[in-house]
C-alpha atoms as a printed R data frame, in Angstrom:
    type eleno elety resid chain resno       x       y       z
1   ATOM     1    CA   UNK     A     1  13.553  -3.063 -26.931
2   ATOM     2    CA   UNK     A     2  10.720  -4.396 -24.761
3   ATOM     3    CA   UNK     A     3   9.092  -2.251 -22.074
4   ATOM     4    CA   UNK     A     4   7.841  -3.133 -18.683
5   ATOM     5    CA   UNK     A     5   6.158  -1.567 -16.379
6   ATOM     6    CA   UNK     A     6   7.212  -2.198 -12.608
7   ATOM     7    CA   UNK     A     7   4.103  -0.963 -10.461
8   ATOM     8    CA   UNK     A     8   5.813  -1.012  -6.950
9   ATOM     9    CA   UNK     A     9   5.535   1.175  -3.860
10  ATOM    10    CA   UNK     A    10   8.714   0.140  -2.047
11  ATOM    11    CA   UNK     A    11  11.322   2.504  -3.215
12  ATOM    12    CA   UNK     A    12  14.151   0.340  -2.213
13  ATOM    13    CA   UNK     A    13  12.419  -2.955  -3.598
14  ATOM    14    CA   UNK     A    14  10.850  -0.702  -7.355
15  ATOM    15    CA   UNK     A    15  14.689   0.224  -7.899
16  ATOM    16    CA   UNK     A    16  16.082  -3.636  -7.589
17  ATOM    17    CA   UNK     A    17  13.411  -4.723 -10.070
18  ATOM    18    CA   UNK     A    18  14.401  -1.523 -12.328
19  ATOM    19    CA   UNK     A    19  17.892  -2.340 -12.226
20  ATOM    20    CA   UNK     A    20  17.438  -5.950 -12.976
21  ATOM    21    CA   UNK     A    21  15.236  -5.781 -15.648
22  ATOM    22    CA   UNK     A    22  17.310  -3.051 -17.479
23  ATOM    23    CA   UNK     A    23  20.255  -5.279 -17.166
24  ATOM    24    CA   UNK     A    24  18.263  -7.745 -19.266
25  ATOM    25    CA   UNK     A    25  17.600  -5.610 -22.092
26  ATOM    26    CA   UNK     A    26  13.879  -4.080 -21.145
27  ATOM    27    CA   UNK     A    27  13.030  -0.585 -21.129
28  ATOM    28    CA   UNK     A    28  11.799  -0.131 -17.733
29  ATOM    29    CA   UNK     A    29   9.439   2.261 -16.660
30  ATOM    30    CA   UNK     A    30   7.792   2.785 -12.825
31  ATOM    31    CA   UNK     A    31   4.879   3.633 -11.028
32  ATOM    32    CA   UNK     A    32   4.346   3.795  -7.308
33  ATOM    33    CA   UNK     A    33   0.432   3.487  -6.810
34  ATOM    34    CA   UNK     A    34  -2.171   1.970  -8.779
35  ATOM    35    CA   UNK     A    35  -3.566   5.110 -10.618
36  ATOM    36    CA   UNK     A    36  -0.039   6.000 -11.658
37  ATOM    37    CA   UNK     A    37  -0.030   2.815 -13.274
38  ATOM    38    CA   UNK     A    38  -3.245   3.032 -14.633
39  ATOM    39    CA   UNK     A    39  -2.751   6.256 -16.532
40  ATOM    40    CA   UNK     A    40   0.816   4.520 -17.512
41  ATOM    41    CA   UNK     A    41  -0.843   1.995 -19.407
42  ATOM    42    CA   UNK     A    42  -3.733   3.876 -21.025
43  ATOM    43    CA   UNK     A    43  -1.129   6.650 -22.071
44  ATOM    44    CA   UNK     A    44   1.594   4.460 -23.361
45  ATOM    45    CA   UNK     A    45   1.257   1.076 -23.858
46  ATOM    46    CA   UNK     A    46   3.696  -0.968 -22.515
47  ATOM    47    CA   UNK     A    47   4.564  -4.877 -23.096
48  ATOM    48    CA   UNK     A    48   4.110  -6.268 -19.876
49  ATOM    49    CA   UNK     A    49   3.450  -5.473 -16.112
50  ATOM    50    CA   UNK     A    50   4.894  -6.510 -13.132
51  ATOM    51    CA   UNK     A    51   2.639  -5.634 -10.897
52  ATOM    52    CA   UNK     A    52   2.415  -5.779  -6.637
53  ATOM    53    CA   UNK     A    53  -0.215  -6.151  -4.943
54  ATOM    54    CA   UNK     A    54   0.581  -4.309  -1.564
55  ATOM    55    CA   UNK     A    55  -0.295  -0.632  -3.178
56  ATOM    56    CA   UNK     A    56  -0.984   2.755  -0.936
57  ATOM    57    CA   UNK     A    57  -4.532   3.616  -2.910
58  ATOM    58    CA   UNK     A    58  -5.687   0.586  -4.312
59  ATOM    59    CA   UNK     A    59  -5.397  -2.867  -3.979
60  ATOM    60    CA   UNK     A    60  -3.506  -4.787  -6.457
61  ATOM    61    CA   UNK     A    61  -6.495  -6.937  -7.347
62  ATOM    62    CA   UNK     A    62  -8.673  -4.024  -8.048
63  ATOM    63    CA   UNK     A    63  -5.772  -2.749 -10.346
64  ATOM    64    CA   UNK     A    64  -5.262  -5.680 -12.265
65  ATOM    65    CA   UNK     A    65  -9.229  -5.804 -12.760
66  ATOM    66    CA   UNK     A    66  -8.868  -2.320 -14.129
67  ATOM    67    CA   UNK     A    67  -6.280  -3.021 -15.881
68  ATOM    68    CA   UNK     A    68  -7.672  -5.870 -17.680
69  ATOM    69    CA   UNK     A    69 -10.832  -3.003 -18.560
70  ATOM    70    CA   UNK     A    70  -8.015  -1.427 -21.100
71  ATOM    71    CA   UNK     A    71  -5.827  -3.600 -22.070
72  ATOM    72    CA   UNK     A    72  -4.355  -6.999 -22.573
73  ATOM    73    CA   UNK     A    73  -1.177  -6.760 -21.745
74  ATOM    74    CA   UNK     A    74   0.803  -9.602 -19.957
75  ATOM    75    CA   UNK     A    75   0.602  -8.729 -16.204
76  ATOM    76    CA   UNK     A    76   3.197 -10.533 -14.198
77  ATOM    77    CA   UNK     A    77   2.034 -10.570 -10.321
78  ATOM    78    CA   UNK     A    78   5.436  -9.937  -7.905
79  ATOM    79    CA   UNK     A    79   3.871  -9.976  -4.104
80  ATOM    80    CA   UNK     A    80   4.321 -11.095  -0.523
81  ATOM    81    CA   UNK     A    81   0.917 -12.803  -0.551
82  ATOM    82    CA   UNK     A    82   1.319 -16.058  -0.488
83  ATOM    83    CA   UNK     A    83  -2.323 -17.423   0.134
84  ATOM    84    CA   UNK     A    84  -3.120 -20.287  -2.309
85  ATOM    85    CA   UNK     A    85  -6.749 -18.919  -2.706
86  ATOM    86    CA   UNK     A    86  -5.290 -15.533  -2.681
87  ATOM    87    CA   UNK     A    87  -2.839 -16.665  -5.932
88  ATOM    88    CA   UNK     A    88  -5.702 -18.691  -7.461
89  ATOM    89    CA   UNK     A    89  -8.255 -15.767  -7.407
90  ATOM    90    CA   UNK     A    90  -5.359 -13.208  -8.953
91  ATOM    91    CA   UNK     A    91  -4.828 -15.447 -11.736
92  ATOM    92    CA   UNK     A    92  -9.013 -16.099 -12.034
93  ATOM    93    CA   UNK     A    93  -8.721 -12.233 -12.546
94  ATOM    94    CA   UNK     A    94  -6.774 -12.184 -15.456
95  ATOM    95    CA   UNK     A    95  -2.764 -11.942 -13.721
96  ATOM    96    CA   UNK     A    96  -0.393 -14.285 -16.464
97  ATOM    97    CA   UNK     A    97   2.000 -15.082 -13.764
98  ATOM    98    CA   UNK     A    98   2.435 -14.810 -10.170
99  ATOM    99    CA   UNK     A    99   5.979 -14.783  -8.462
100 ATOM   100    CA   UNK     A   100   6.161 -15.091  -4.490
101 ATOM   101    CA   UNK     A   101   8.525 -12.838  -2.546
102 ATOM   102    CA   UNK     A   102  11.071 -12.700  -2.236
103 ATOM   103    CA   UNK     A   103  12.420 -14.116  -5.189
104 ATOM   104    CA   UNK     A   104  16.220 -13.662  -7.619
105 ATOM   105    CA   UNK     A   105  16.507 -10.890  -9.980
106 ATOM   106    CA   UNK     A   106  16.461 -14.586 -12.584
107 ATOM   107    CA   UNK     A   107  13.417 -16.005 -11.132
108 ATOM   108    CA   UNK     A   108  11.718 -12.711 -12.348
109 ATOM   109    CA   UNK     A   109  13.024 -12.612 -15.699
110 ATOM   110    CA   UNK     A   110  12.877 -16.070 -16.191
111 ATOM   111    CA   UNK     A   111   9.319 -15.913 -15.350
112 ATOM   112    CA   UNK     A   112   8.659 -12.497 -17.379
113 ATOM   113    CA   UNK     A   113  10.483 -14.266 -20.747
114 ATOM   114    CA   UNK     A   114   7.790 -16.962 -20.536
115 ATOM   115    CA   UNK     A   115   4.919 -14.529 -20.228
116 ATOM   116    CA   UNK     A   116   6.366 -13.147 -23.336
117 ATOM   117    CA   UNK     A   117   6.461 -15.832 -25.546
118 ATOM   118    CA   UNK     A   118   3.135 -17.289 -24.182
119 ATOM   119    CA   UNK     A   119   1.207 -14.130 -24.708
120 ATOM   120    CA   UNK     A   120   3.564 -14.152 -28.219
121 ATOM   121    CA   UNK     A   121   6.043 -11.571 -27.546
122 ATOM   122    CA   UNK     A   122   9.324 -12.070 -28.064
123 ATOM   123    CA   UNK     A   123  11.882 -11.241 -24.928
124 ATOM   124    CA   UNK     A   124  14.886  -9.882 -25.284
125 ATOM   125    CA   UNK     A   125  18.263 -12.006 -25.979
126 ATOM   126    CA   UNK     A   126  19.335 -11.085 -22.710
127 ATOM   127    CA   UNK     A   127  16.395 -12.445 -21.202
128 ATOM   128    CA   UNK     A   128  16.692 -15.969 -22.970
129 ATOM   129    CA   UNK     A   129  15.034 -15.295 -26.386
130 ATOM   130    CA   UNK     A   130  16.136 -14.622 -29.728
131 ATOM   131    CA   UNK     A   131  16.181 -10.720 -29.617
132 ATOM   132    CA   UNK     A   132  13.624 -10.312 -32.098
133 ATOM   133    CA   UNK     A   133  11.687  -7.374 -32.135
134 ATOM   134    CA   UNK     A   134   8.575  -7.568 -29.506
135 ATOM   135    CA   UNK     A   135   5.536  -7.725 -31.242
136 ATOM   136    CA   UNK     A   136   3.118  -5.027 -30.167
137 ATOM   137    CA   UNK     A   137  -0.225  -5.331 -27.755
138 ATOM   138    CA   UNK     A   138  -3.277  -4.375 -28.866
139 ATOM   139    CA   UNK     A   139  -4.372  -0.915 -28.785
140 ATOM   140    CA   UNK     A   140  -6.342  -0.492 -25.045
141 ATOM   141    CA   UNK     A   141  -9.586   0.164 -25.524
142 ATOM   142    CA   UNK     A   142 -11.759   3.267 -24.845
143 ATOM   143    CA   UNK     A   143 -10.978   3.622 -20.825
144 ATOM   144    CA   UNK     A   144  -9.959   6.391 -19.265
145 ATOM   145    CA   UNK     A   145  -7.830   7.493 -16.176
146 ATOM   146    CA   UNK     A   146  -8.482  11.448 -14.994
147 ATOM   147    CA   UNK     A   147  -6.647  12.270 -11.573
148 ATOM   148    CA   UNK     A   148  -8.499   9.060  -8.964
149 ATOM   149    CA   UNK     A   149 -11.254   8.644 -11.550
150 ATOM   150    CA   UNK     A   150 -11.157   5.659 -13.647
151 ATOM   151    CA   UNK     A   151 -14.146   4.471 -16.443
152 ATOM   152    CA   UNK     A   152 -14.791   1.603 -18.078
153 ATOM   153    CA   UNK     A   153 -16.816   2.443 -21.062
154 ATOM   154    CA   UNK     A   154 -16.519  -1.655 -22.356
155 ATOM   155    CA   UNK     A   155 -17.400  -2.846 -18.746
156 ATOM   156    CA   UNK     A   156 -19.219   0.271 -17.440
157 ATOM   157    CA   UNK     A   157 -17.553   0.935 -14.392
158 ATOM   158    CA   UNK     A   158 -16.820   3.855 -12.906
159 ATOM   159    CA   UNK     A   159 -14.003   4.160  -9.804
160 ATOM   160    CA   UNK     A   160 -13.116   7.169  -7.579
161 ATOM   161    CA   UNK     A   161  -9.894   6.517  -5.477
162 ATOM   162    CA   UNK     A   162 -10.467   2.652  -5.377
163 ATOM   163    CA   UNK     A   163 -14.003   2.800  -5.128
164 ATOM   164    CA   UNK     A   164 -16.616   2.041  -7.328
165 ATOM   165    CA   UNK     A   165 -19.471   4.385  -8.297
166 ATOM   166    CA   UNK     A   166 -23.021   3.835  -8.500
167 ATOM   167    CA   UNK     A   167 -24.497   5.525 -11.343
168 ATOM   168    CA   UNK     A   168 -27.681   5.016 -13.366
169 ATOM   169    CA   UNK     A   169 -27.004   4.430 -16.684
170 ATOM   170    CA   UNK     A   170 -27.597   7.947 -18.035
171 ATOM   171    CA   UNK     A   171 -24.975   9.259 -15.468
172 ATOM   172    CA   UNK     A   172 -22.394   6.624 -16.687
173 ATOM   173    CA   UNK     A   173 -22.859   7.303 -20.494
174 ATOM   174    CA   UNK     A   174 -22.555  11.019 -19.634
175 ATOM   175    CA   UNK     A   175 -19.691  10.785 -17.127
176 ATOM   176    CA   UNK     A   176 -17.501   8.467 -19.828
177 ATOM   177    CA   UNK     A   177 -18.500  10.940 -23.000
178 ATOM   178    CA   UNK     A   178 -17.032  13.685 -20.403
179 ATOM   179    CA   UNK     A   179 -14.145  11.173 -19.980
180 ATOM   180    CA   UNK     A   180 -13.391  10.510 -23.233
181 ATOM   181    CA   UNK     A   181 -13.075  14.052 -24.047
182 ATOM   182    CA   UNK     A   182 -11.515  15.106 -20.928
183 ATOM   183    CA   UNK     A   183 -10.033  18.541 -20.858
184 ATOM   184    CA   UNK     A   184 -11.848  19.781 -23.354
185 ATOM   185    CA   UNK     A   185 -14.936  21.829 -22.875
186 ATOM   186    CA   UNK     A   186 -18.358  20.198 -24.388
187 ATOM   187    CA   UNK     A   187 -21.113  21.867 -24.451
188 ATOM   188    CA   UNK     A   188 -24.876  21.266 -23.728
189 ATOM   189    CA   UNK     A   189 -25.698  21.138 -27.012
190 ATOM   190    CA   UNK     A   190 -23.388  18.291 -27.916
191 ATOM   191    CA   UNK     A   191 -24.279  16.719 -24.877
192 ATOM   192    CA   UNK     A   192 -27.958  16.329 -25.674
193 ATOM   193    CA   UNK     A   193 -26.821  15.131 -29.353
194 ATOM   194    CA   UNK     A   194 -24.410  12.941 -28.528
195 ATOM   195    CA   UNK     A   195 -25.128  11.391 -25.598
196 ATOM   196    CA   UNK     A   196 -28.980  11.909 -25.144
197 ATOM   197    CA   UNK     A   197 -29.640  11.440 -28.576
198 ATOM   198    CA   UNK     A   198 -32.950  12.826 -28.322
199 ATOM   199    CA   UNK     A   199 -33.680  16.000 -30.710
200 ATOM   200    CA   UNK     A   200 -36.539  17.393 -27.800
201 ATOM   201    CA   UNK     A   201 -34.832  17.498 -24.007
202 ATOM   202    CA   UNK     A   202 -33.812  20.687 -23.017
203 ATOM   203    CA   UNK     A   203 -30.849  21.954 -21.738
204 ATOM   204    CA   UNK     A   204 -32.105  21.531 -17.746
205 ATOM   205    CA   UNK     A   205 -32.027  17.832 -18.095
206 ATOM   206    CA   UNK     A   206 -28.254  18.090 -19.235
207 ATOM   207    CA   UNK     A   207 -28.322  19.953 -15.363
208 ATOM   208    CA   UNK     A   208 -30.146  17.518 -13.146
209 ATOM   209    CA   UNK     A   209 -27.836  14.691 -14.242
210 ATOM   210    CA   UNK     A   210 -24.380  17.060 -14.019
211 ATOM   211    CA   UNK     A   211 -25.861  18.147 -10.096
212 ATOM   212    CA   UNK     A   212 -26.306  13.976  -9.396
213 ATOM   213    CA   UNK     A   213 -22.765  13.105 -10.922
214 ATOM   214    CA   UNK     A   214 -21.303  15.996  -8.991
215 ATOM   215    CA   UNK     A   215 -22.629  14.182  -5.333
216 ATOM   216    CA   UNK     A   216 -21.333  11.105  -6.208
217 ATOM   217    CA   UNK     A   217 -17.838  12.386  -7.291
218 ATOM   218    CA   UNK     A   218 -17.900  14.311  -4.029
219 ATOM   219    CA   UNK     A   219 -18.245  17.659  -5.304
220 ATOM   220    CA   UNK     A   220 -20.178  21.019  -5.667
221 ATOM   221    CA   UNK     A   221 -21.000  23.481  -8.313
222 ATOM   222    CA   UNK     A   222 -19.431  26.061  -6.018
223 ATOM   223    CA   UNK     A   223 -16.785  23.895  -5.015
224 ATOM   224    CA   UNK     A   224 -16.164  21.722  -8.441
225 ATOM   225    CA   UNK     A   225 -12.638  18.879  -8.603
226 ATOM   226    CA   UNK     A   226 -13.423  17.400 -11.579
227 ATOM   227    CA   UNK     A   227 -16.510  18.893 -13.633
228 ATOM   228    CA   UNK     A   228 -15.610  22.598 -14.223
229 ATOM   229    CA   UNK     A   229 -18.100  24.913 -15.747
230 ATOM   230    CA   UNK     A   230 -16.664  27.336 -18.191
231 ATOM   231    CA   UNK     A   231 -19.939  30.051 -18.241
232 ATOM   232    CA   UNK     A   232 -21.824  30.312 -21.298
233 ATOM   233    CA   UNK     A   233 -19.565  27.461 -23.376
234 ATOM   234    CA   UNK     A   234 -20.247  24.480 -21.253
235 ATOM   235    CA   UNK     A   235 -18.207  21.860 -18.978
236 ATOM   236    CA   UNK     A   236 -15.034  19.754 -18.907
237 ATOM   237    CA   UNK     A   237 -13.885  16.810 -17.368
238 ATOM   238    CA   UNK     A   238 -10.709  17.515 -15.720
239 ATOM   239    CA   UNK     A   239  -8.040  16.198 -13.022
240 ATOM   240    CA   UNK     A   240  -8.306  17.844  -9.204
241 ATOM   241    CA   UNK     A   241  -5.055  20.059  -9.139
């Protein structure tokens, strides 16, 4: 059974879609905001994406960018905006589709079945096809999604709540090796190793760039969200309870 993911903030408006699409023969799963739906995808892959645009913490566009950063899965567009330069700059950014509200519980699968066999997957039989199996999307690649924070390792891009950090490239390779191991504690040692790569910089060096990512992620040592300090083991990447 196919799954979509319906990325909608309108309670009233995510259910219709859910219902609709589960009549048609997709496993349906939700998210109201876009970093819901970016940890949805980089957890679990999905199939395809019907994504709005209208979201409370980030705008559509910016999702679907991010998106695109760790995956290729189809992403369907469903949105009030109606804007021909608007539609034409969505799809320039990597959207499959893009479906005007409001719009029949058919237009949308009719539109999501030829996504499907476009980007070669298979829909349903309920949805028009032949009710082969959906062939699988690639793996996403090496982003990752902790609480607002989003990076980009393949693009090297950073985002906090929507918007994008500047970091020098030092901080970025250290804040996506953090990432990538994120909840788990890594020490200075591996840091220097790994990320450094350089057998003769000390341990303080691994401290001026932890104090400069800390700013910029809007944090203190005293006061730490995201990178926690467990004494005399090292520090972990984690999401802001």
């Amino acid at each position: 059974m196919p799954s979509v993911l319906v990325v909608e903030d309108d309670p009233s408006i995510r259910q219709s879609l859910i219902e609709v699409l589960s009549e048609h023969g997709y496993a349906v799963r939700s998210a109201a905001d876009g970093f819901s739906a970016l940890r949805e995808v980089t957890q679990t892959p999905v199939d395809a994406v019907v994504l709005d645009l209208g979201l409370p913490d980030l705008d559509g566009g910016d999702a679907l960018r991010m998106i695109r950063g760790i995956s290729s899965v189809p992403v369907l567009v469903a949105t009030a905006r109606d804007d021909e330069s608007e539609i034409i700059k969505i799809l320039n950014a990597g959207a499959d589709d893009y479906l005007v509200k409001p719009f029949s519980g058919g237009q949308l699968v009719a539109r999501l079945s030829a996504v499907l066999r476009r980007t070669s997957h298979v829909p349903p039989s309920g949805a028009g096809g032949a009710g082969a199996p959906v062939a699988a999307v690639a793996e996403p690649l090496r982003a990752t999604v902790v609480g607002e924070l989003a990076v980009d390792p393949g693009a090297r891009t950073a985002y906090l709540a929507g918007q994008e950090l500047r970091l020098t490239r030092r901080e970025f390779d250290l804040l996506a090796f953090l990432a990538h191991h994120s909840g788990q504690v890594v020490s200075k040692r591996r840091l220097l190793t790994e990320v450094w790569r350089e057998p003769y910089v000390d341990d303080q060096t691994v401290d001026v760039h932890l104090s400069s990512l800390r700013r910029k992620l809007g944090e203190r040592a005293a006061a730490p969200r995201y990178l926690l300090t467990v004494r005399g083991v090292g520090i972990k990447l984690v999401a802001p309870r």
